Coordinates of C-alpha atoms in Angstrom, one line a residue:
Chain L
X1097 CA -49.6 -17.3 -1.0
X1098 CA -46.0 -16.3 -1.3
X1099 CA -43.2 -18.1 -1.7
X1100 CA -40.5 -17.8 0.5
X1101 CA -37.9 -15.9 -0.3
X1102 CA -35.1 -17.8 -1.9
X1103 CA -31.6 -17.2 0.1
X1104 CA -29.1 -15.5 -1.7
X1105 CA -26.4 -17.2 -3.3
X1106 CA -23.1 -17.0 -1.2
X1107 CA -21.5 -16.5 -4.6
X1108 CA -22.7 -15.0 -7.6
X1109 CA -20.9 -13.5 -10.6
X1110 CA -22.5 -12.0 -13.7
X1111 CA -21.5 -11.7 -16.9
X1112 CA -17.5 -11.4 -15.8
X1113 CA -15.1 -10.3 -18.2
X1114 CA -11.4 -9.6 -18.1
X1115 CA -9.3 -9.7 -21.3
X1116 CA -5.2 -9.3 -21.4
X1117 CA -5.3 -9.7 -25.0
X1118 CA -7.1 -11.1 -27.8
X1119 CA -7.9 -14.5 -26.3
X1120 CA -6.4 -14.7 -22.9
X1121 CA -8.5 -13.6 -20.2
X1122 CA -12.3 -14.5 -19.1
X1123 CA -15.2 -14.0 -21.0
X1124 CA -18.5 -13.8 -20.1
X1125 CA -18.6 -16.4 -17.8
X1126 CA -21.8 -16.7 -15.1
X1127 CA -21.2 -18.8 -11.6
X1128 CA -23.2 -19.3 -9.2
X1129 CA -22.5 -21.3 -5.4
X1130 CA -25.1 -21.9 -3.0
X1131 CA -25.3 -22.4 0.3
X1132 CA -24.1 -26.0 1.4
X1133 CA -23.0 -26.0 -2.5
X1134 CA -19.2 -27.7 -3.8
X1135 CA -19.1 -26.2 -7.0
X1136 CA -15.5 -27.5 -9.3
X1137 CA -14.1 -25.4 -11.5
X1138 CA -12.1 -27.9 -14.3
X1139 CA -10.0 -27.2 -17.2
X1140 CA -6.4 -27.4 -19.3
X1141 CA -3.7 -25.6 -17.9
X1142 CA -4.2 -22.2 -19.1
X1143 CA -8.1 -22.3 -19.1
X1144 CA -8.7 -19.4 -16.9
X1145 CA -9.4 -21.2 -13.6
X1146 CA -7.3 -19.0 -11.5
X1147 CA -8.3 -15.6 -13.3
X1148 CA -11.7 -16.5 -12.6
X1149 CA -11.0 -17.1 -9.1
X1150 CA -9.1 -13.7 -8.8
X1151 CA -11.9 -11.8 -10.4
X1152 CA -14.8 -13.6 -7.7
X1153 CA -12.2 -12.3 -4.9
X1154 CA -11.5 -8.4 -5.8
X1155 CA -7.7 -9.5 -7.1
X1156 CA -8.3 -8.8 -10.9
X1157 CA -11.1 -5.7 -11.5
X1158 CA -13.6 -7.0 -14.4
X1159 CA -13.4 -5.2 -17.7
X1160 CA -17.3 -5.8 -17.4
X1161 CA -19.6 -8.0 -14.7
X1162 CA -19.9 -7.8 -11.0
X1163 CA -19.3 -10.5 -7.9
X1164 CA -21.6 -10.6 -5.1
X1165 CA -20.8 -12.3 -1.8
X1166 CA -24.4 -13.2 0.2
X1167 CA -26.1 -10.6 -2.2
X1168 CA -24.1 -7.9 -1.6
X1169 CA -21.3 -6.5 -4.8
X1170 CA -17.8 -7.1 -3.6
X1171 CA -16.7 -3.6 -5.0
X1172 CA -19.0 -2.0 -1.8
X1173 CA -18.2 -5.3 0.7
X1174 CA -17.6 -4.1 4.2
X1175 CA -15.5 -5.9 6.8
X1176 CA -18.1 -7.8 7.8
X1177 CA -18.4 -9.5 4.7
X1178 CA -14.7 -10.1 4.3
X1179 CA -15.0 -12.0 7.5
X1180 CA -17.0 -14.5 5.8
X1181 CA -14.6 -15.2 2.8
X1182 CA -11.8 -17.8 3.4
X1183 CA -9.4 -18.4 0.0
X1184 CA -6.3 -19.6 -1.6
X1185 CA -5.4 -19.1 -4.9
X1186 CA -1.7 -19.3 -6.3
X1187 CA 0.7 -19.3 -2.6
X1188 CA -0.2 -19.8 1.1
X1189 CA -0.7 -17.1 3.2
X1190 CA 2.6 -18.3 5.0
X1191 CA 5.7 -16.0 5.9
X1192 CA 9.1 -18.1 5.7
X1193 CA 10.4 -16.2 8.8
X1194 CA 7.8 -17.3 11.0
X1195 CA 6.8 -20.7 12.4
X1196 CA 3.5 -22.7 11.5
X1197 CA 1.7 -21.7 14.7
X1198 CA 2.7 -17.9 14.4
X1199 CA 1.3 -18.0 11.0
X1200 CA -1.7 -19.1 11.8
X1201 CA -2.3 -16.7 14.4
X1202 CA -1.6 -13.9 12.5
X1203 CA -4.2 -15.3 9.9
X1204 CA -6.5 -15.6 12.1
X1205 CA -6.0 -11.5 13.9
X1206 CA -6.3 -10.8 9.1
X1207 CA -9.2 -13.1 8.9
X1208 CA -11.1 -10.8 11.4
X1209 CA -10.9 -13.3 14.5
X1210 CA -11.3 -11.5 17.8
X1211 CA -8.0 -11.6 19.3
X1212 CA -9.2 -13.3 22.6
X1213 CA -10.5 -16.3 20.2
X1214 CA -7.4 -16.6 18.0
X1215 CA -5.8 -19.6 20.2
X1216 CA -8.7 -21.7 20.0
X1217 CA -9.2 -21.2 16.1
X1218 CA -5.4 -22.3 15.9
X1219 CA -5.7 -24.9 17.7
X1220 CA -9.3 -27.0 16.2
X1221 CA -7.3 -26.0 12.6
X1222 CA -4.1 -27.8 13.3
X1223 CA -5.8 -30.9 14.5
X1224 CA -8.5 -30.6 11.6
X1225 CA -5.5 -30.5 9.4
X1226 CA -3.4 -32.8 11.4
X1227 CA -0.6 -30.2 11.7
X1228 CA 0.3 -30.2 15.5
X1229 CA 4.0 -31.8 14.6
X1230 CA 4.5 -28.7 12.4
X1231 CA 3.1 -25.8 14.5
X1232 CA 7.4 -24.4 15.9
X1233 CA 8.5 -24.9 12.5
X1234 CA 9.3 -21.8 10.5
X1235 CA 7.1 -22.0 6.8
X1236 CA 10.3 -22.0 5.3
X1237 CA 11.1 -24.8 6.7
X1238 CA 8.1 -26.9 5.5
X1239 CA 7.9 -29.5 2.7
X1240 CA 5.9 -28.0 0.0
X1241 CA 2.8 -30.4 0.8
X1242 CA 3.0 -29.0 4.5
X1243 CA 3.1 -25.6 3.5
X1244 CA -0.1 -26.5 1.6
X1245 CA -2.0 -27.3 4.5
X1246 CA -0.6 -24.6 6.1
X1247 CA -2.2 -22.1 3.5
X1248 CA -5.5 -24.2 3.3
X1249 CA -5.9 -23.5 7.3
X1250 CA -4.7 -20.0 7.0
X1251 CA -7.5 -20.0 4.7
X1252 CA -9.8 -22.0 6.6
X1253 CA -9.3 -21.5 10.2
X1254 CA -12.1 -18.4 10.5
X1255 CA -14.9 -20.8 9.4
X1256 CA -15.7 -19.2 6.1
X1257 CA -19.3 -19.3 4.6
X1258 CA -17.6 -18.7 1.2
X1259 CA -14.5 -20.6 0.2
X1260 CA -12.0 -20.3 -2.3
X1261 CA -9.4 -22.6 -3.3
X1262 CA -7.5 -22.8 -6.7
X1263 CA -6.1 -26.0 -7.0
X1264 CA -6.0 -27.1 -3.3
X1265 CA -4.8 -30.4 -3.5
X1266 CA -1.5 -29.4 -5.1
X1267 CA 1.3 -31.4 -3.4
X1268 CA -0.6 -32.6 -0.7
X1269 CA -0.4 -35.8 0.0
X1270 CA -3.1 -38.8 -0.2
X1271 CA -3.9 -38.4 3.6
X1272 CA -3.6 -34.5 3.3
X1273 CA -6.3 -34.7 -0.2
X1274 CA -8.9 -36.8 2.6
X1275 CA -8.4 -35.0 5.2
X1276 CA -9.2 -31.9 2.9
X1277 CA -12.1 -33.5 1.5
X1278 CA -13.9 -34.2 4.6
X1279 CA -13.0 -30.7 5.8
X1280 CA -14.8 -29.4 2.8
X1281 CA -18.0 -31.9 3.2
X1282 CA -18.1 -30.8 6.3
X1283 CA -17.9 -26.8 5.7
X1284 CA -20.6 -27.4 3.4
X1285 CA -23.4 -29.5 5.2
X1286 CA -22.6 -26.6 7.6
X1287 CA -23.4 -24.2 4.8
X1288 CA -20.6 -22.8 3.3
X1289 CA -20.4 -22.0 -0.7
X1290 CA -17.4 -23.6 -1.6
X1291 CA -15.0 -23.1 -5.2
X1292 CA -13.0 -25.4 -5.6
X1293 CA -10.4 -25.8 -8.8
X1294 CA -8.8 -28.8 -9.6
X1295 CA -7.1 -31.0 -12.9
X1296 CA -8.0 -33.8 -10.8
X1297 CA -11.3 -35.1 -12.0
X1298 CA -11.6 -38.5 -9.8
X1299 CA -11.0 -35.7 -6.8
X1300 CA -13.8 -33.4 -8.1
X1301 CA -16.2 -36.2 -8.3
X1302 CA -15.8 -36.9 -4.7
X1303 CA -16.9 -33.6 -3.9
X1304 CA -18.7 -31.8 -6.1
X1305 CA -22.3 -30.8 -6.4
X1306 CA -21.2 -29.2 -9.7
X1307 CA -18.4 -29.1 -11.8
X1308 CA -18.3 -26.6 -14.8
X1309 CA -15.6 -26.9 -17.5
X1310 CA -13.7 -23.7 -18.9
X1311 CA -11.4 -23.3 -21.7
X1312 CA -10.0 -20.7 -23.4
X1313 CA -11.7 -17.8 -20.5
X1314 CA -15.1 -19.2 -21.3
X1315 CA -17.4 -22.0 -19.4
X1316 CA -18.4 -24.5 -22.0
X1317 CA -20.4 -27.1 -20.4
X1318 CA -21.1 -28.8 -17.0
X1319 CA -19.9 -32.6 -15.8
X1320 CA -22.3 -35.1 -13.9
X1321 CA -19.9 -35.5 -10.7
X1322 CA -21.9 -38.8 -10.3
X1323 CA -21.0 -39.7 -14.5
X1324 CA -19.3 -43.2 -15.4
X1325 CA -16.3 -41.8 -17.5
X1326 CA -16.0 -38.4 -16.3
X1327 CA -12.4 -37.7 -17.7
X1328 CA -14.2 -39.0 -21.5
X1329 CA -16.9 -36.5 -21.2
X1330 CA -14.0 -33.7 -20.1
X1331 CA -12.4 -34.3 -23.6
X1332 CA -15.1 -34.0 -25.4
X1333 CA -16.4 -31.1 -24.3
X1334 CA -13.0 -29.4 -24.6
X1335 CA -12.3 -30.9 -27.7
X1336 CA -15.9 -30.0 -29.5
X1337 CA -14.8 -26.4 -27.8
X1338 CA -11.3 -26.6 -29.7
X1339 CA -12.7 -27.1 -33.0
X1340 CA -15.6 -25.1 -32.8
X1341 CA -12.9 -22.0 -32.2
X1342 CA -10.6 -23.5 -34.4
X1343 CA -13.7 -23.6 -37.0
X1344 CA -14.9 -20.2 -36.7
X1345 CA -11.3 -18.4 -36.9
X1346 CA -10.4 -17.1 -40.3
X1347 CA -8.5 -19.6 -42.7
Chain X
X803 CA -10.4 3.7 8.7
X804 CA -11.6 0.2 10.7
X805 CA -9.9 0.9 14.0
X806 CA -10.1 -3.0 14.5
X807 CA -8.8 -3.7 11.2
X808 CA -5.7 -1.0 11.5
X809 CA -5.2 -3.0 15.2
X810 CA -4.6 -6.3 13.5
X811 CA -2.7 -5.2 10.7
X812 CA -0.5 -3.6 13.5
X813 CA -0.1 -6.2 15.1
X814 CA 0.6 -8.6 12.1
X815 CA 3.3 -6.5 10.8
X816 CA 5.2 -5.9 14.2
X817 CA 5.3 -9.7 14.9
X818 CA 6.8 -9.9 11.0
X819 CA 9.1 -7.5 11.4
X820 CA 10.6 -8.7 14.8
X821 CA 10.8 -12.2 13.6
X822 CA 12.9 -10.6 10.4
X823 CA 16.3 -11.3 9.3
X824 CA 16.4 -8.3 6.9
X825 CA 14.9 -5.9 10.0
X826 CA 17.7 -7.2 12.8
X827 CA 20.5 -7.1 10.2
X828 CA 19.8 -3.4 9.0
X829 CA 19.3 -2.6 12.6
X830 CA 23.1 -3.8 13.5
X831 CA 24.0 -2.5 10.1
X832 CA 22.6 0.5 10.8
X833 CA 23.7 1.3 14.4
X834 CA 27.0 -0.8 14.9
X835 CA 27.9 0.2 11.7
X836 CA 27.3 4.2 11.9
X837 CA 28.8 4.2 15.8
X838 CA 31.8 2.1 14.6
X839 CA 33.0 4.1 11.2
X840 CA 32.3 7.4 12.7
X841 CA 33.8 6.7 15.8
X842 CA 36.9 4.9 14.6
X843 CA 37.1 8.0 11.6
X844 CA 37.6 10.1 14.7
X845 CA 39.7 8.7 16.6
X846 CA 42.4 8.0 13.9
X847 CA 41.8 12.0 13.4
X848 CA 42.4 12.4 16.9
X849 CA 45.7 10.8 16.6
X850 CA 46.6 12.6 13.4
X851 CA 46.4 9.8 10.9
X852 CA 46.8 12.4 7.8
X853 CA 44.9 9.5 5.3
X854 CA 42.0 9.9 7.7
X855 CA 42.3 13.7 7.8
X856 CA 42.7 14.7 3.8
X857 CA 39.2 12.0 3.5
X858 CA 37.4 14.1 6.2
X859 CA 37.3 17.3 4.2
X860 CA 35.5 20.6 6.5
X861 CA 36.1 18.1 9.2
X862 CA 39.4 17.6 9.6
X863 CA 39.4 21.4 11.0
X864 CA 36.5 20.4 13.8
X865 CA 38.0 18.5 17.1
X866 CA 36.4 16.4 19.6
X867 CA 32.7 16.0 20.0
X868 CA 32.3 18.2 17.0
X869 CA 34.5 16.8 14.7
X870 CA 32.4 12.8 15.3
X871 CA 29.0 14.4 15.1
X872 CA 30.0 16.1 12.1
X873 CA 31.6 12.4 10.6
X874 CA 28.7 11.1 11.9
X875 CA 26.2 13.0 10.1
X876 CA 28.0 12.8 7.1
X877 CA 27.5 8.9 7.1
X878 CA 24.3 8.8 8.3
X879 CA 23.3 11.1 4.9
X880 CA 24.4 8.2 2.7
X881 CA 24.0 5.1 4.6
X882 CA 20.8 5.8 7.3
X883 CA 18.9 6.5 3.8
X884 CA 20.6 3.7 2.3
X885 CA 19.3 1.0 5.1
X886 CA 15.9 2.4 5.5
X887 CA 15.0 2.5 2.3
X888 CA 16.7 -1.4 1.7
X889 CA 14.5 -2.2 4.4
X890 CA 11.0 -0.2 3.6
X891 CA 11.9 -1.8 -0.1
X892 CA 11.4 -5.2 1.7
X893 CA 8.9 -4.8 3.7
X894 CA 6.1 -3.9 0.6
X895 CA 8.4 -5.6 -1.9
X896 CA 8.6 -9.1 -0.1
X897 CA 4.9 -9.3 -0.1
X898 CA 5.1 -9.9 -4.2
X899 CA 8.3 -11.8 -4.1
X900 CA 7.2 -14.1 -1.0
X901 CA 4.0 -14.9 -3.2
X902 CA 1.5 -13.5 0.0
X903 CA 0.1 -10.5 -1.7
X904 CA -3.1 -13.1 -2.9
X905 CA -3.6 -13.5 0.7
X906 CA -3.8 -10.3 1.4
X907 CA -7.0 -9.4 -0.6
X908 CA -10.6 -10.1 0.4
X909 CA -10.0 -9.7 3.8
X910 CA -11.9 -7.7 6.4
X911 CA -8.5 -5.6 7.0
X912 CA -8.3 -3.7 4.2
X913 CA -4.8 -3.6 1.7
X914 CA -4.6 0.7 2.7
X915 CA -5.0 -0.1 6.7
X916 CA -2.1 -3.1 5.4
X917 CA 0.3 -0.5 3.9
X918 CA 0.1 2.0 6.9
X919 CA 0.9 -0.4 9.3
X920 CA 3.6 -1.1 7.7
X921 CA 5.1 2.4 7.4
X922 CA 4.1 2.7 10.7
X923 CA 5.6 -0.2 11.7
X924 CA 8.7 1.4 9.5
X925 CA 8.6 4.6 11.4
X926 CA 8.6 3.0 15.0
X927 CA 11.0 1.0 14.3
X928 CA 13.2 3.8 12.8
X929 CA 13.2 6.0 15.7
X930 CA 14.4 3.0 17.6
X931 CA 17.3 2.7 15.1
X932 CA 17.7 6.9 16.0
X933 CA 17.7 6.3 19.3
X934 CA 20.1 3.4 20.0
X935 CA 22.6 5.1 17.7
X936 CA 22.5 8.2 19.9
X937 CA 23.2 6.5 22.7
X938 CA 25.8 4.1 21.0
X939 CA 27.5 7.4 19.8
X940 CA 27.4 8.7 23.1
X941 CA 29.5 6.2 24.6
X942 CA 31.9 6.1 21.7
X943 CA 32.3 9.5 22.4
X944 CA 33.4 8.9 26.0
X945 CA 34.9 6.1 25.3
X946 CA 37.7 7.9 22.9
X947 CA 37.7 10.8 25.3
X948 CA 36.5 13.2 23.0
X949 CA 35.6 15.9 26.7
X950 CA 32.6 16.1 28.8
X951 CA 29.1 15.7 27.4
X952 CA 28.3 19.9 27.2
X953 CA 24.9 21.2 26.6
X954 CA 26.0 21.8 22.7
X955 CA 27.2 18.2 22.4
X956 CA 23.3 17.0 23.8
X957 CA 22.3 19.6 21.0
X958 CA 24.3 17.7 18.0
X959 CA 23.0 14.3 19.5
X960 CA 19.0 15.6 19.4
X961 CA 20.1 16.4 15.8
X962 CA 21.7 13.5 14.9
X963 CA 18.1 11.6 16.5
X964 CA 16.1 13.6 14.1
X965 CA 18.3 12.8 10.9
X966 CA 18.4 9.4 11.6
X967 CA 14.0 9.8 11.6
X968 CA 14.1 12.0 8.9
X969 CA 16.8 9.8 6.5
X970 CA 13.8 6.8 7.3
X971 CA 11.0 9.6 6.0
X972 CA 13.3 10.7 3.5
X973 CA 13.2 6.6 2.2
X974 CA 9.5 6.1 1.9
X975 CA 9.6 6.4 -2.0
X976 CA 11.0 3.2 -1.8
X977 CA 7.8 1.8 -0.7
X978 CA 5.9 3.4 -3.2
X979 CA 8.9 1.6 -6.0
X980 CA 8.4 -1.5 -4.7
X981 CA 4.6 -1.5 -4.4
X982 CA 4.4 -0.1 -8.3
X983 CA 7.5 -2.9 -9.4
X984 CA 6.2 -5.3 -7.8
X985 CA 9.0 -6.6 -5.7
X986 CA 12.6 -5.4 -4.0
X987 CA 14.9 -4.3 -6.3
X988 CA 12.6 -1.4 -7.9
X989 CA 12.9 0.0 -4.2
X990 CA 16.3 -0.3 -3.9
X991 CA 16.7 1.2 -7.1
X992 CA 14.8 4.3 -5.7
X993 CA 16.9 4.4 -2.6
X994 CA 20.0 4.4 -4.5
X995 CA 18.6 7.3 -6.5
X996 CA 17.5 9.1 -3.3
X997 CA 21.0 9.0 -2.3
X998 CA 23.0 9.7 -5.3
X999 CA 20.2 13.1 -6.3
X1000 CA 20.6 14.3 -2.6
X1001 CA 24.4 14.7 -2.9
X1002 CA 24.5 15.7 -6.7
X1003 CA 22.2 18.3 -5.8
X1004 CA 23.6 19.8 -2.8
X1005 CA 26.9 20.0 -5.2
X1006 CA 25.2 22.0 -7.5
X1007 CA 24.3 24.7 -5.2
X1008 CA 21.0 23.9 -4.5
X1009 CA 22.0 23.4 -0.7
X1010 CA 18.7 23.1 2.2
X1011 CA 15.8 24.0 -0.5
X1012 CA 15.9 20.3 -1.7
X1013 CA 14.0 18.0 1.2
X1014 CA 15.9 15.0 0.7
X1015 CA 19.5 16.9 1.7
X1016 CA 17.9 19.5 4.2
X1017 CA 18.2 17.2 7.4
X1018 CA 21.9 16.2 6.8
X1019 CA 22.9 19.7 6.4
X1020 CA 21.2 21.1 9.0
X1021 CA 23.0 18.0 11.6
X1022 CA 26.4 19.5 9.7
X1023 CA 25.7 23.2 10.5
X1024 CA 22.6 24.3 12.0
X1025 CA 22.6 27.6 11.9
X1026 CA 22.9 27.5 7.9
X1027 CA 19.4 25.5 7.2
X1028 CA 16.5 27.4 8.1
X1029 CA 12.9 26.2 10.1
X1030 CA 10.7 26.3 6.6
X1031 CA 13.5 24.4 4.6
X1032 CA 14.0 21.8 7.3
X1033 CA 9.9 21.6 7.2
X1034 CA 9.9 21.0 3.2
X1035 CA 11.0 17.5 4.4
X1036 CA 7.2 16.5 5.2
X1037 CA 6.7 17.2 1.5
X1038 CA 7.7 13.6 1.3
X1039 CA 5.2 12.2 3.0
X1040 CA 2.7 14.3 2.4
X1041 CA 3.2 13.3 -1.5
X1042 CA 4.0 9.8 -0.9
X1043 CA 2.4 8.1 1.7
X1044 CA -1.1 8.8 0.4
X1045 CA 0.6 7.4 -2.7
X1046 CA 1.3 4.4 -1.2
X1047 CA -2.2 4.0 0.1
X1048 CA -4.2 4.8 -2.9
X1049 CA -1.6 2.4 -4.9
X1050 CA -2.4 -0.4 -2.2
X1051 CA -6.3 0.5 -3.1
X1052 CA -6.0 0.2 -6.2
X1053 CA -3.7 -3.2 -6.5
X1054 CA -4.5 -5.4 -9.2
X1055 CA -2.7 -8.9 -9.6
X1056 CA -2.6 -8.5 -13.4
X1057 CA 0.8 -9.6 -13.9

């Protein structure tokens, strides 16, 4: 008898490649997030986190490899599939000019909500984010840990089935980093794909099914989120990486 | 094109560009500031200020109605060109300085639909610019008594609508500077150039065959710019807006 077919991944790169010079860049590097999956993304500053994360979205165009979102390569995604992609990588979607609320809104009308549904997705995202005492103040206006939940529902407010946050803790604070979390558990037991960034290892523990570590463009090994001394077995992964390079350079 | 898509980007850059500083200031700028020069330029003419009447050049020999249109297109040549294309500068550049061009990827709306809402967006609000200075000009015409509104003054005022238009068409290289430099200044850098080529040009002899002077020497003196060398103006869009697009397309964060 057959098996059933397997669902395809919500995210799945091959073999991506993008070099600015002769180390910098991403090399190679394989990734693959399932459904209901939290998949972390760990490394130095530098590592080639957020290239990654632009190449899986379309920002950066691989030198070689390919992205596909549900099965399907990003470079022929249609609207459709856009719709099911939520992200944030280096600023908010936030315009100084305009207040939280207006923001949000106009997320929502880029993020492919019907216009007659945009209220209601504004709405169950400000209290999910606990952002109602913000909503009639302009972005510009907001502490730099507001305007971080402001991106993260900009980003999140369309219900995405694949998610994509570099670093998405940055300046929130501790409430803000639960109130995240759960919003992530809960995307995912509700089948979402999620990458996730982060130089905060307890953090990645929390919620990761995975966590891969990169250095220098390249992955180099994978982290038990559930492991006793995770930060220990970082180090010495990137370190055997360091002098591995450092070994087969020329003297 | 997604029709749906092109709707929402619409709508998300009209509710950006009402809620902008940079937008409402040109717009005063812009209007206030074109009525007021023009207007004041004329009246001290009027009352034989000789300063005033050595700076104005052909026009010192024009009175009344004549003599402000002709100031007025004058101005509007340098400075319509000048605030449109500060303003189209901002509108694509402030998506790299503000940080939101990530956002704008992997979206359902694509970056293209994104760019020609914006000139669109540009355009509209443009011809609103045209339109309120007409009717600004207007009243400072009757308010310094310049004679009844004839059938040849409602002629200069049409013309002085379309330069105003044209000067913002005549700025969309800006759009494609910013876009390609990555921020503000590279478009006003363009403008500036716009500006300073138009009148170095027309100096030279070139006169109505170069599309970035034709429509400010037509609104001088009609009858000396023909149909086809007004038309070469949509040589500018034609070259630039799919430009703009294809560069929008094509956008890479890579540095």
């Amino acid at each position: 008898m057959a098996e059933p077919a397997l669902p395809a991944p919500r995210l799945a790169a091959r073999g991506l490649s993008r070099t600015f010079s002769a180390e910098a860049g991403v090399h190679d590097v394989d990734l693959e997030i399932g459904p209901g999956e939290i998949h972390a993304l760990v490394g130095l500053n530098g590592a080639g986190k957020t290239t990654l994360m632009r190449l899986v979205l379309g920002m950066l165009r691989p030198h070689s490899g390919d992205t596909r979102l549900d099965g399907r390569d990003i470079r022929a995604a249609d609207a459709q599939t856009w719709t099911r992609v939520g992200h944030l990588v280096d600023h908010p979607l936030a315009y100084g000019e305009l207040d939280a609320r207006t923001n949000l809104a106009l997320a929502a009308r880029l993020h492919g909500v019907p216009r007659s549904r945009v209220n209601d997705a504004v709405e169950r995202i400000v209290a999910d984010l606990d952002l109602s005492r913000y909503v009639t103040i302009r972005a510009r206006n907001l502490s730099q840990g507001n305007r971080q939940r402001l991106g993260l529902a900009a980003a999140l407010l369309h219900h995405p089935t694949v998610i994509v946050l570099d670093e998405p803790t940055n300046a929130l604070d501790p409430a803000g980093v639960i109130l995240l979390r759960e919003i992530l558990l809960g995307r995912a037991r509700a089948g979402a794909g999620i990458l996730v960034s982060s130089h905060h290892l307890d953090e990645v523990a929390r919620v990761a099914d995975r966590i891969t570590v990169v250095n220098h463009g390249r992955t180099i090994g994978a982290l038990d989120p559930g492991g006793i001394d995770i930060e220990r077995a970082f180090f010495r992964l990137v370190h055997a990486d360091e002098a591995n390079q450092a070994g087969g350079r020329p003297g | 094109m997604n029709r749906a898509a092109f709707t929402a980007a619409i709508a998300v850059e009209s509710r950006k560009t009402l809620a902008s500083r940079v937008v409402i200031t040109s717009t005063v700028l812009l209007v206030a500031g074109i009525a007021v020069l023009a207007g004041s330029l004329t009246w001290a003419a009027s009352t034989g200020n000789e300063q005033v009447l050595a700076q104005m050049g052909p026009m010192a020999d024009r009175t009344g109605w004549d003599r402000l249109m002709g100031v007025v297109a004058q101005v509007t040549a340098a400075a319509a060109v000048l605030g449109f294309g500060v303003t189209v500068s901002w509108m694509f550049g402030r998506e790299f300085t503000d940080g939101t061009i990530t956002g704008l990827f992997a979206l359902p709306v694509s970056r293209p639909d994104i760019a020609l809402a914006k000139l669109v967006i540009y355009l509209a609000w443009a011809l609103v610019v045209a339109t309120v200075l007409v009717l600004l000009l207007g009243l400072v015409g009757l308010a310094i008594d310049l004679g009844p509104v004839t059938g040849d003054v409602l002629a200069a005022l049409a013309r002085q609508h379309a330069l105003t238009g044209l000067s913002a068409v005549i700025a969309i290289p800006a759009a494609l500077a910013a876009t390609l430099g990555r921020g503000l200044l590279p478009g006003i850098a363009t403008t500036i150039g716009i500006v300073v080529t138009a009148q170095v040009v027309v100096v030279a002899g070139s006169g109505a065959w170069f599309p970035l002077a034709a429509p400010a020497l037509w609104a001088l003196e009609p009858a000396r710019v023909t149909s086809t060398q007004l038309a070469l103006v949509t040589v500018v869009p034609v070259i630039f807006v799919p430009a703009i697009l294809a560069t929008w397309r094509r956008l890479q964060l890579d540095r």
